Amino acid sequence: VTSIAEYAFNGFHEINIINVPSTIREIKYGAFSCIGLKEIKVDQNNKNFTTKEGILFTNDMKTIVCYPAGITKKEYVMPNTVTTIVDGAFLLSSNLEHITISKNIKVIGKAAFMYCYKIEKLRIPEGVTTIETLAFAGCDNLKTIIIPASVTNIGGAQNPELVFTDCSNLTIYGKIGSCAETYANENSILFKNLEGVLGITISQAPNNTNYIEGQNFNPEGMKVKATYNDGISEEVEGYT
């Protein structure tokens, strides 16, 4: 066996663990869409796939292939090695409430977060260019999403209106004149201008807090939290 077909294990909800043998070179959309799945294991001799914390990636850790829907933890921080979220990667992950997307992501695939209905707020990182159709369909508690100006394609040419199907209380935050604003207006979704940071707080003091006159400030060790006008707060990297 070298390939696992679309929806190969769909409906087998009693499955908790799947073992991927060394011969597998291709795993198609929705292959592991079983809501009881908690862990994926990969044979150490497989040259195409690997796992971390039971989550399936390509061997170079650049693509997240499947986040098992039965994982019970509420928060997930994606490794920054990841540049692509494939079609259906987080499909049916109904326990997930908070996700931090890799800052190096370029593409969010079709139905990537479909039916992740406990997620309420999401920030798409700067650098993402494409959000494919159905990406957040069925996320009916999604109220806030921040879409950066780097995104130039939402939904593609076919059925772009399905990206946020059933997200009836959604507000899209973005820059005036961006693809996000155009998309929101064309699909009757509330849009708000993301003006930037409302305020900042120092969450951790720098290593050195004692200075003599003429000595330059060194921010090493300091952590700063920014609060945006949508209410989301996050730590800011490289603040000086």
Backbone as a ProteinNet text record, in pm:
[ID]
protein_1_A
[PRIMARY]
VTSIAEYAFNGFHEINIINVPSTIREIKYGAFSCIGLKEIKVDQNNKNFTTKEGILFTNDMKTIVCYPAGITKKEYVMPNTVTTIVDGAFLLSSNLEHITISKNIKVIGKAAFMYCYKIEKLRIPEGVTTIETLAFAGCDNLKTIIIPASVTNIGGAQNPELVFTDCSNLTIYGKIGSCAETYANENSILFKNLEGVLGITISQAPNNTNYIEGQNFNPEGMKVKATYNDGISEEVEGYT
[TERTIARY]
84.1	0	87.5	64.3	143.5	59.2	-75.5	-164.2	-286.1	-333.2	-455.8	-559.6	-672.2	-772.1	-850.8	-921	-1009.8	-1112.1	-1132.5	-1232.9	-1217.5	-1095.1	-1071.2	-1123.4	-1110.3	-1154.3	-1273.3	-1337.6	-1452.1	-1563.2	-1611.8	-1719.7	-1674.2	-1544.8	-1493.4	-1458	-1561.1	-1540.8	-1480	-1477.9	-1420.3	-1268	-1211.1	-1065	-999.6	-902.9	-830.7	-689.6	-626.8	-488.6	-478.3	-406.9	-378	-226.7	-181.2	-39.5	-16.3	68.8	101	227.3	218.7	336.6	441.5	554.8	669.6	647	555.8	536.6	448.3	378.3	281.7	353	315.6	372.5	269.2	139.3	33	-84.2	-133.8	-252.9	-349.4	-465.6	-557.8	-655	-728.3	-819.6	-915.4	-922.6	-1019.8	-996.9	-877.2	-851.1	-873.5	-838	-848.3	-958.3	-1067.6	-1175.2	-1267.7	-1210.9	-1289.6	-1278.2	-1391.9	-1394.2	-1331.9	-1312.5	-1251.7	-1100.3	-1041.6	-896.8	-819.4	-730	-651.2	-503.3	-456.4	-312.3	-283.3	-186	-135.9	11.1	46.5	184.9	237.9	365.7	427.7	549.4	558.3	674.5	802.1	902.1	1025.6	1099.3	1065.5	1129.9	1053.9	942.2	868.1	943.5	972.5	1051.9	967	833.6	744.9	668.7	644.6	562.2	627.2	585.5	631.6	520.1	533.9	435.9	505.4	433.2	476.3	353.1	359.2	245.5	122.7	146.1	36.3	-25.5	31.1	-19.8	65.7	1.6	71.1	123.8	251.7	319.2	392.3	426.6	524	658.2	747.4	870.8	957.6	945.9	1025.3	957.1	840.8	764.7	715.4	710.3	664.6	514.6	452.8	309.9	240.4	133.3	52.9	-56.7	-61.1	-148	-276.5	-265.2	-385.3	-366.6	-456.2	-467.4	-583	-556	-662.4	-779.1	-899.1	-1018.2	-1050	-1000.8	-1032.1	-937.7	-836.5	-747.2	-830.5	-814.4	-903.4	-851.3	-724.6	-673.5	-737.3	-752.7	-827.8	-742.5	-611.2	-523.4	-412.2	-377.1	-267.3	-183.3	-51.6	43.6	117	97.6	155	304.4	387.4	530.9	553.8	651.3	678.3	751	780.3	835.1	726.9	600.3	489.5	461.7	455.7	423.6	288.6	236.1	110.6	20.6	-106.7	-209.5	-290.7	-283.4	-347	-498.8	-565.3	-710.3	-755.6	-846.8	-907	-816.3	-706.2	-608.9	-668.3	-756.5	-817.5	-966.5	-1008.5	-1148.8	-1205.1	-1318.9	-1393.6	-1324.5	-1222.9	-1152.4	-1236	-1340.2	-1442.6	-1403.7	-1290.8	-1244.8	-1155.2	-1106.2	-1008	-1074.8	-1025.5	-1080.8	-985.9	-857.2	-757.6	-646.9	-610.2	-498.9	-410.1	-279.9	-181.1	-121.7	-147.6	-101.8	44.2	120	260.5	277.1	377.8	402.7	459.4	489.6	544.6	444.3	318.5	214.4	193.3	177.5	145.7	5.2	-35.6	-163.2	-243.5	-371.4	-466.5	-559.5	-552.1	-618.6	-769.5	-830.3	-974.8	-1022.2	-1127.2	-1188.4	-1087.8	-982.2	-874.2	-923.6	-1015	-1066.8	-1217.6	-1268	-1411.6	-1463.9	-1571.4	-1637.4	-1552.3	-1459.7	-1391.5	-1478.3	-1591.7	-1696.9	-1677.4	-1570.3	-1545.8	-1450.2	-1388.1	-1298.1	-1379.9	-1346.9	-1419.2	-1337.5	-1205.8	-1118.7	-999.2	-957.1	-843.4	-768.6	-637.8	-551.7	-476.8	-497.7	-420.5	-289.2	-175.5	-48.7	-14.2	58.7	110.7	196.9	178	253.1	164.5	49.9	-45.9	-97.3	-103.6	-150.6	-286.2	-316.9	-436.1	-514.3	-645.5	-738.7	-837.2	-836.3	-915.9	-1060.5	-1145.3	-1288.5	-1316.4	-1421.8	-1467.7	-1369.5	-1267.3	-1161.7	-1216.8	-1320.4	-1377.4	-1526.9	-1573.7	-1715.7	-1754	-1869.2	-1915.5	-1857.4	-1771.1	-1716.3	-1815.9	-1930.9	-2042.8	-2027	-1921.5	-1893.3	-1782.3	-1730	-1623.6	-1680.6	-1633.3	-1685.1	-1585.9	-1457	-1353.7	-1243.5	-1212.2	-1094.5	-1019.4	-889.8	-803.4	-732.5	-752.2	-692.6	-595.4	-466.2	-366.8	-374.6	-307.8	-308.1	-234.3	-152.2	-79.2	-172.6	-293.2	-389.2	-449.5	-430.1	-479.9	-581.7	-606.8	-700.7	-780.6	-910.2	-998.3	-1104.6	-1096.6	-1199.6	-1173.7	-1078.4	-1049.3	-1159	-1151.9	-1245.8	-1380.5	-1381.3	-1505.4	-1556.9	-1681.7	-1749	-1674.1	-1625.4	-1555.2	-1645.4	-1776.5	-1870.4	-1881.3	-1824.2	-1836.8	-1726.9	-1632.4	-1520.2	-1568.9	-1667.9	-1718.5	-1864.7	-1902.7	-2039.4	-2077.4	-2194.9	-2250.8	-2182.5	-2089.9	-2028.1	-2112.4	-2230.4	-2330.1	-2301	-2214.3	-2182.9	-2041.5	-1986.2	-1846.2	-1823.5	-1712.7	-1659.1	-1517.7	-1492	-1357.7	-1285.8	-1166.7	-1082.3	-969.9	-944.1	-838.3	-808.5	-726	-687.4	-784.1	-808.9	-891.8	-826.5	-907.2	-856.1	-798.3	-802.5	-743.9	-841.4	-789.6	-872.7	-976.4	-939	-1031.7	-1153.4	-1131.1	-1244.4	-1333.3	-1271	-1348.1	-1431	-1369.6	-1439.6	-1557.5	-1533.8	-1640.4	-1758	-1730	-1837	-1915.1	-1845	-1910.9	-1995.5	-1965.8	-2034.7	-2116.8	-2142.5	-2229.6	-2181.5	-2050.6	-1990.2	-1943	-1968.1	-1927.1	-1775.2	-1729.1	-1586.4	-1551.1	-1438	-1388.4	-1241.6	-1208.2	-1071.3	-981.1	-876.5	-778.8	-676.7	-702.3	-617.1	-480.6	-472.7	-344.8	-358.4	-255.4	-247.3	-317.2	-404.8	-467.8	-375	-297.1	-206.4	-109.1	-4.1	94.4	121	153.8	192.3	317.1	401.8	521.6	482.6	486.4	447.7	565.8	687.2	807.3	916.4	974.7	1077.9	1204.9	1284.1	1411.1	1508.6	1610.8	1708.9	1778.4	1807.6	1876.9	1781.1	1758.8	1669.7	1744.1	1874.2	1953.2	2052.8	2048.2	2133.6	2201.3	2316.7	2383.5	2364	2381.4	2359.9	2445.9	2382	2451	2451.5	2407	2405	2280.3	2297.7	2185.3	2095.8	1966.5	1869.1	1883.4	1881.3	1888.8	1758.4	1677.3	1547.6	1554.5	1674.8	1687.2	1612	1533.6	1455.8	1318.1	1294.2	1165.4	1058.7	940.7	826.2	717.2	663.6	562.2	436.8	322.7	195.1	119.2	77.8	0.4	-147.4	-232.6	-377.6	-430.7	-503.6	-554.9	-700.9	-750.7	-885.2	-996.6	-961	-1060.8	-1065.8	-980.4	-978.7	-876.7	-813.9	-713	-581.4	-516.8	-385.3	-285.6	-163.2	-58.2	77.1	174.7	310	373.7	448	510.1	657.9	704.8	844	928.3	1051.5	1146	1115	1043.8	1008.2	1130.1	1154.9	1267.8	1222.3
-119.4	0	124.3	213.9	336.7	462.2	447.3	563	529.8	631.4	617.9	709.4	652.9	723.7	826.3	915.3	1012.2	940.1	993.7	943.3	793.9	743	599.6	548.3	629.6	587.9	670.8	741.4	823.7	737.2	778.2	706	599.2	566	467.4	539.1	581.1	670.2	600.9	468.1	394.9	385.2	426.4	421	532.4	495.6	593.5	622.2	518.9	532	473.3	543.8	491.6	483.6	370.4	350.5	360.1	451.7	470.6	390.9	292.1	209.3	282.6	219.4	282.5	303.9	226.8	232.5	347.9	414.7	518.6	644.1	683.3	804.3	915.2	880.2	977.6	952.7	1060.7	1053.6	1159.4	1117.3	1209	1274.9	1372	1456.2	1373.8	1408.3	1346.6	1200.1	1149.7	1006.9	961.3	1048.8	1012.3	1091.8	1118.2	1199.4	1115.1	1068.7	992.2	1063.8	1096.7	1188.8	1131.9	1000.3	941.8	933.4	970.1	955	1051.9	995.7	1077.1	1082.9	989.7	983.8	914.2	969.3	905.2	870.5	747	703.4	671.3	697.5	673.5	583.2	481.6	393.5	476.2	448.9	529	520.6	422	408.5	479.4	543.2	618.8	748	769.6	885.8	1006.8	992	1098.3	1168.8	1097.7	1153	1130.7	1216	1203.4	1252.7	1229.8	1281.4	1354.8	1447.8	1517.9	1535.3	1482.1	1483.1	1416.4	1316.9	1243.3	1309.6	1423.3	1500.9	1470.4	1454.7	1410.4	1527.1	1518.6	1618.4	1548	1625.1	1574.5	1565.1	1484.4	1452.9	1575	1677.3	1798.7	1897	1858.2	1940.2	2071.3	2079.1	2201.9	2202.3	2084	2073.1	1995.2	2052.3	1978.3	1906.1	1774.4	1689.2	1653.6	1618.8	1580	1603.2	1684.5	1702.6	1613.3	1503.2	1408.5	1475.2	1450.5	1519.3	1485.2	1371.3	1329.5	1381.5	1459.8	1520	1610.4	1593.5	1663	1798.6	1828.8	1957.1	2072.5	2185.2	2298.2	2396.1	2388.2	2486.9	2416.5	2473	2416.6	2528.5	2516.2	2609.5	2536	2581.3	2514.8	2545.2	2446.1	2472.7	2574.1	2660.8	2763.5	2710.2	2579.9	2517.3	2503.5	2504.1	2474.4	2593.7	2564.7	2667.5	2642.5	2520.1	2485.3	2403.9	2442.5	2362.6	2298.4	2166.8	2101.4	2096.4	2059.7	2047.1	1954.2	2003.5	1921.4	1884.8	1956.6	1918.4	1915.2	2010.4	2017.6	1982	1916.1	1880.3	1808.3	1859.2	1797.6	1808	1894.5	1909.3	1995.8	1935.9	2011	2044.9	1991.5	2026.6	2149.9	2186.4	2294.6	2430.2	2509.9	2643.1	2755	2730.5	2833.6	2770.5	2837.6	2789.7	2906.5	2885.6	2982.7	2925.8	2993	2945.3	2983.6	2894.8	2920.5	3054.6	3129.8	3261	3249.1	3125.9	3104.4	3042.9	3034.6	2979.1	3067.4	3003.1	3073.3	3039.3	2912.5	2865.5	2794.6	2832.7	2761	2686.5	2554.7	2471.3	2464.1	2403.9	2383.4	2304.1	2356.9	2291.5	2265.5	2345.5	2321.8	2317	2409.2	2415.8	2389.7	2318	2293.2	2220.2	2274.3	2218.9	2225.3	2319.2	2349.2	2452.5	2406	2500.1	2566	2533.4	2600.4	2718.9	2735.5	2849.3	2977.1	3078.2	3205.2	3317.9	3314.4	3419.6	3356.4	3418.9	3364.7	3477.5	3472	3567.7	3494.3	3536.3	3483.1	3560.7	3493.7	3566.9	3636.4	3744.7	3816.1	3720.9	3722	3632.7	3530.1	3498.9	3410.4	3479.8	3407.5	3465.9	3411.1	3286.8	3220.1	3151.6	3176.5	3102.9	3035.4	2903.4	2833.2	2811.4	2773.1	2760.4	2660.7	2688.4	2605.3	2602.6	2686.3	2680.4	2685.5	2767.6	2783	2751.7	2678.8	2642.2	2559	2588.1	2514	2560.3	2661.7	2718.7	2822.2	2772.7	2864	2951.5	2931	3020.4	3120.6	3115	3207.7	3348.6	3436.6	3573.4	3676	3646	3742.2	3672.9	3726.7	3678.4	3798.6	3799.1	3905.6	3852	3920	3878.4	3986.7	3955.1	4056	4094.7	4204.2	4254	4161.4	4071	3977.8	3878.4	3858.2	3765.3	3830.8	3768.1	3822.3	3730.1	3615.8	3520.1	3454.4	3480.7	3418	3339.4	3208.4	3123.3	3076.9	3137.6	3097	3135.8	3081.3	3118.2	3048.4	2930.3	2854.2	2858.2	2899.8	2902.2	2977.1	3097.9	3171.5	3206.4	3213.2	3250.2	3143.3	3024.4	2913.9	2911.6	3003.3	3002.5	3007.5	3092.8	3111.5	3067.8	2962.1	2910.2	2882.3	2930.9	2912.5	2997.8	3084.9	3177	3304.7	3293.7	3400.1	3522.5	3509.9	3622.7	3675.2	3649.4	3681.2	3828.8	3880.9	4010.7	3988.5	4038.5	4031.6	4163.3	4153.8	4271.1	4269.6	4384.3	4393.2	4537.4	4557.2	4690.7	4741.5	4870.7	4933.2	4911.5	4870.7	4847.6	4709.4	4625.4	4491.6	4392.6	4276.9	4166.7	4128.8	4136.9	4103.7	4194.6	4324.3	4417.7	4388.2	4366.1	4335.4	4209.9	4107.5	3981.1	4000.1	4070.5	4092.8	4165.7	4270.5	4349.2	4266.4	4184.9	4104.3	3990.7	3952.3	3838.6	3876.9	4007.7	4060.1	4019	4025.3	3998.7	4131.3	4153	4276.9	4291.1	4408.9	4436.4	4554.9	4543.4	4655.8	4679.1	4807.2	4845.5	4814.6	4739.9	4707.6	4820.6	4915.4	5034	5003.8	4895.6	4861.4	4840.6	4875.1	4845.4	4953.1	4907.8	5001.3	5037.4	4939.1	4964.4	4850.5	4877.1	4773.6	4769.6	4651	4633.4	4547.5	4574.5	4492.5	4375.7	4254.9	4136.7	4074.2	4109.6	4062.6	4167.8	4208.5	4313.2	4262.3	4353.8	4311.7	4259.8	4189.5	4132.6	4240.7	4352.1	4462.3	4578.6	4613.6	4726.6	4841.4	4826.4	4932.6	4990.1	5120.5	5186.4	5308.3	5340.7	5465	5564.3	5690.5	5795.5	5770.5	5775.8	5756.9	5613.2	5520.2	5379.4	5350.9	5277.9	5245.8	5138	5153	5054.7	4923.8	4812.5	4679.1	4604.4	4576.2	4511.1	4360.1	4302.5	4157.1	4103.4	4001.1	3939.5	4000	4115.2	4182.8	4120.7	4105.6	4058.2	4164.6	4192.9	4297.6	4237.1	4270.6	4221.8	4337.2	4317	4418.4	4381	4481.6	4461.3	4535.5	4462.4	4518.2	4560.1	4636.1	4691	4588.2	4462.9	4356.4	4283.9	4326.7	4264.7	4154.5	4111.3	4005.5	4063.7	3991	4029.4	3920.4	3960.7	3863	3924.4	3837.2	3885.3	3927.8	4036.3	4092.4	4055	3998.5	3959.2	4075.4	4079.6	4177.4	4319.6	4340.2	4476.2	4547.3	4669.9	4748.2	4885.8
0	0	0	-97.4	-105.2	-87.4	-95.4	-88.4	-2.6	73.7	152.1	89.2	49.8	-29.9	51.7	-20.6	44.1	131.5	251.5	346	375.5	368.6	387.1	521.4	625.8	758.8	808.5	718.5	756	816.6	933.4	999	1095.9	1094.7	1190.4	1321.4	1393.4	1507.5	1628.8	1628.9	1741.7	1731.6	1617.9	1600.7	1681.7	1768	1849.9	1799	1742.6	1695.4	1554.7	1467.5	1333.6	1316.3	1265.8	1236.8	1086	1044.8	903.1	871.9	782.5	752.5	669.6	656.3	589.4	440.4	379.2	233.7	186.9	278.5	240.1	189.5	67.7	6.3	-10.4	-3.5	-29	65.3	125.5	210.7	160.4	113.4	47	144.3	91.2	169.4	255.7	384.6	473.6	503.4	474.1	491.5	635	729.9	871.7	942.6	874.9	933.5	1020	1132.6	1230.4	1364.6	1423.8	1537.2	1664.6	1671.6	1790.2	1784.1	1670.2	1650.7	1739.6	1822.2	1915.3	1881.5	1801.1	1776	1643.7	1571.2	1450	1472.8	1440.7	1451.9	1312	1290.9	1160.3	1178.5	1096	1097.1	1078.8	1159.8	1157.2	1023.9	942.6	811.7	699.5	732.1	631.9	601	474	433.6	397	402.4	356.7	468.7	579	686.7	822.4	917.1	1054.8	1146.5	1275.4	1370.5	1484.9	1539.5	1660	1746.7	1869.7	1962.6	1900.2	1816.3	1755	1633.9	1591.4	1478.1	1355.7	1241.4	1120.8	1037.2	1002.1	918.4	804.6	701.7	606.4	678.2	623.4	694.2	722.4	639.8	661.5	756.9	812.1	907.6	846.4	711.8	647.2	618.5	622.8	593.1	702.8	758.1	854.9	778	794.2	713.7	786.8	915.8	991	1140.2	1195.3	1339.5	1383.5	1454.9	1488.9	1562.2	1512.7	1562.9	1707.6	1756.9	1892.7	1999.3	1960.8	2060.7	2150.9	2281.7	2376	2423.4	2400.6	2449.1	2372.8	2441.3	2388.5	2308.8	2324.6	2260.1	2184.7	2070	1991.1	1932	1949.7	1890.1	1779.7	1658.4	1542.3	1530.5	1501.6	1483.4	1370.8	1388.6	1288	1165.2	1164.4	1043.4	936.4	978	887.4	795.2	663.3	564.5	496.7	509.9	442.9	534.7	539.9	606.2	494.4	479.9	365.8	382	275.5	275.7	389.1	470.8	575	691	709.9	813	953.9	985.7	1119	1114.8	1012	992.5	1114.8	1166.7	1277.4	1412.9	1425.3	1553.4	1647.3	1700.3	1774.1	1917.8	1967.5	2102.2	2102.3	1985.3	1974.1	1990.5	2086.6	2112.9	2070.5	2082.5	2049.4	1966	1859	1776.8	1737.7	1751.5	1704	1576.5	1465.8	1335.9	1314.7	1253.8	1222.8	1151.7	1192.6	1132	990.1	948	813.5	716	756.4	670.4	547.6	433.1	308	259.9	278.8	224.9	333.3	346.7	431.5	337.6	341.3	242.3	254.4	155.3	148.8	271.1	336.2	452.5	564.7	570.4	666.8	811.2	846.7	983.4	987.8	892.3	881.9	1006	1062.9	1181.5	1308	1314.1	1441.1	1513.5	1562.3	1600.4	1736.4	1810.5	1938.2	1925.9	1810.2	1790.8	1775.4	1855.4	1851.8	1790.6	1810.9	1758.9	1690.3	1581.2	1506.8	1437.6	1447.3	1377	1266.7	1143.8	1031.2	1026.1	1031.2	1036.6	905.4	917.2	800.2	719.6	588.9	500.9	433	494.2	428.1	302.6	192	65.9	22.5	65.2	13.1	124.6	127.4	213.2	118.9	114	14.8	61.4	-31.4	-5	107.4	183.1	295	412	410	511.7	653.4	675.2	809.1	811.6	714.4	708.3	830	885.6	1002.1	1133.4	1130	1254.7	1305.8	1353.3	1377.7	1501.5	1582.2	1695.2	1663.9	1541.6	1503.3	1491.7	1579.8	1584.6	1531.1	1544.3	1506	1428.3	1311.8	1238.7	1183.4	1204.5	1152.7	1029.1	918	791.1	745.5	731.5	695.3	548.1	515.7	377.5	282.5	336.2	250.2	181.1	236.5	175.4	51.5	-63.2	-190.5	-257	-195.6	-253.8	-141.4	-137.1	-38.5	-113.5	-104.4	-163.3	-304.4	-373.9	-510.2	-607.9	-727.2	-834.1	-819.4	-757.5	-745	-601.7	-584.8	-455.3	-345.3	-372.1	-267	-149.6	-174	-67.6	40.8	18.1	113.3	219.5	213	307.6	452	478	614.5	627.9	559.4	568.3	713.6	754.8	889.8	996.1	956.6	1054	1059.1	1114	1102.2	1188.3	1288.4	1377	1356	1239.9	1213	1181.2	1234.9	1194.3	1140.9	1021.2	963.5	991.1	1050	1072.6	969.4	910.3	810.4	776.6	676.5	632.9	525.8	528.9	426	289.2	191.3	57.4	35.2	136.6	125.7	64.4	31.2	-17.2	87.5	214.2	322.8	320.7	300.3	295	175	59.9	-60.4	-40.7	15.3	36.4	132.1	241.9	340.1	277	201.1	137.9	35.5	-39.7	-143.6	-85.3	39.5	99.3	222.5	235.5	342.7	481.5	502.5	633.1	691.4	819.7	884.1	878.3	834.5	824.6	912.7	983.2	1063.5	1032.1	1025.4	995.4	1113.7	1086.6	1190.3	1195.5	1283	1290.5	1350.1	1425.1	1486.1	1634.9	1707.6	1849.6	1931	2022.8	2115.1	2230.3	2272.3	2383.6	2401.2	2478.9	2507.6	2657.3	2705.8	2845.7	2850.2	2947.9	2966.9	3056	2999.6	3075.3	3149.1	3106.7	3176.9	3161.6	3272.6	3271.1	3203.8	3145	3084.2	3189.7	3143.4	3235.5	3317.3	3252.2	3321.2	3342.6	3466.7	3497.6	3565.3	3582.6	3646.8	3545.5	3525.8	3427	3488.4	3431.9	3469.2	3355.4	3382.7	3283	3159	3041.1	2915	2864.7	2947.7	2906.6	2824.2	2713.4	2625.3	2686.3	2661.3	2709.5	2633.7	2704.3	2644.5	2673	2569	2591.7	2610.4	2612.3	2621.2	2742.7	2718.7	2826.6	2847	2785.4	2803.7	2714.2	2769.8	2693.3	2695.8	2576.1	2562.4	2502.4	2559.9	2508.8	2444.8	2320.7	2247.9	2249.6	2266.7	2259.9	2138.6	2052.4	1928.7	1945.5	1848.9	1864.6	1851.3	1823.9	1823.9	1957	2052.2	2183.6	2198.7	2090.1	2097.8	2148.1	2239.3	2289.2	2254.9	2226.5	2199.8	2228.7	2258	2281.1	2149.4	2153.1	2033.9	2035.1	1923.8	1911.5	1860.6	1906.8	1854	1893.4	2005.2	2046	2104	2060.1	2110.9	2156.4
[MASK]
++++++++++++++++++++++++++++++++++++++++++++++++++++++++++++++++++++++++++++++++++++++++++++++++++++++++++++++++++++++++++++++++++++++++++++++++++++++++++++++++++++++++++++++++++++++++++++++++++++++++++++++++++++++++++++++++++++++++++++++++

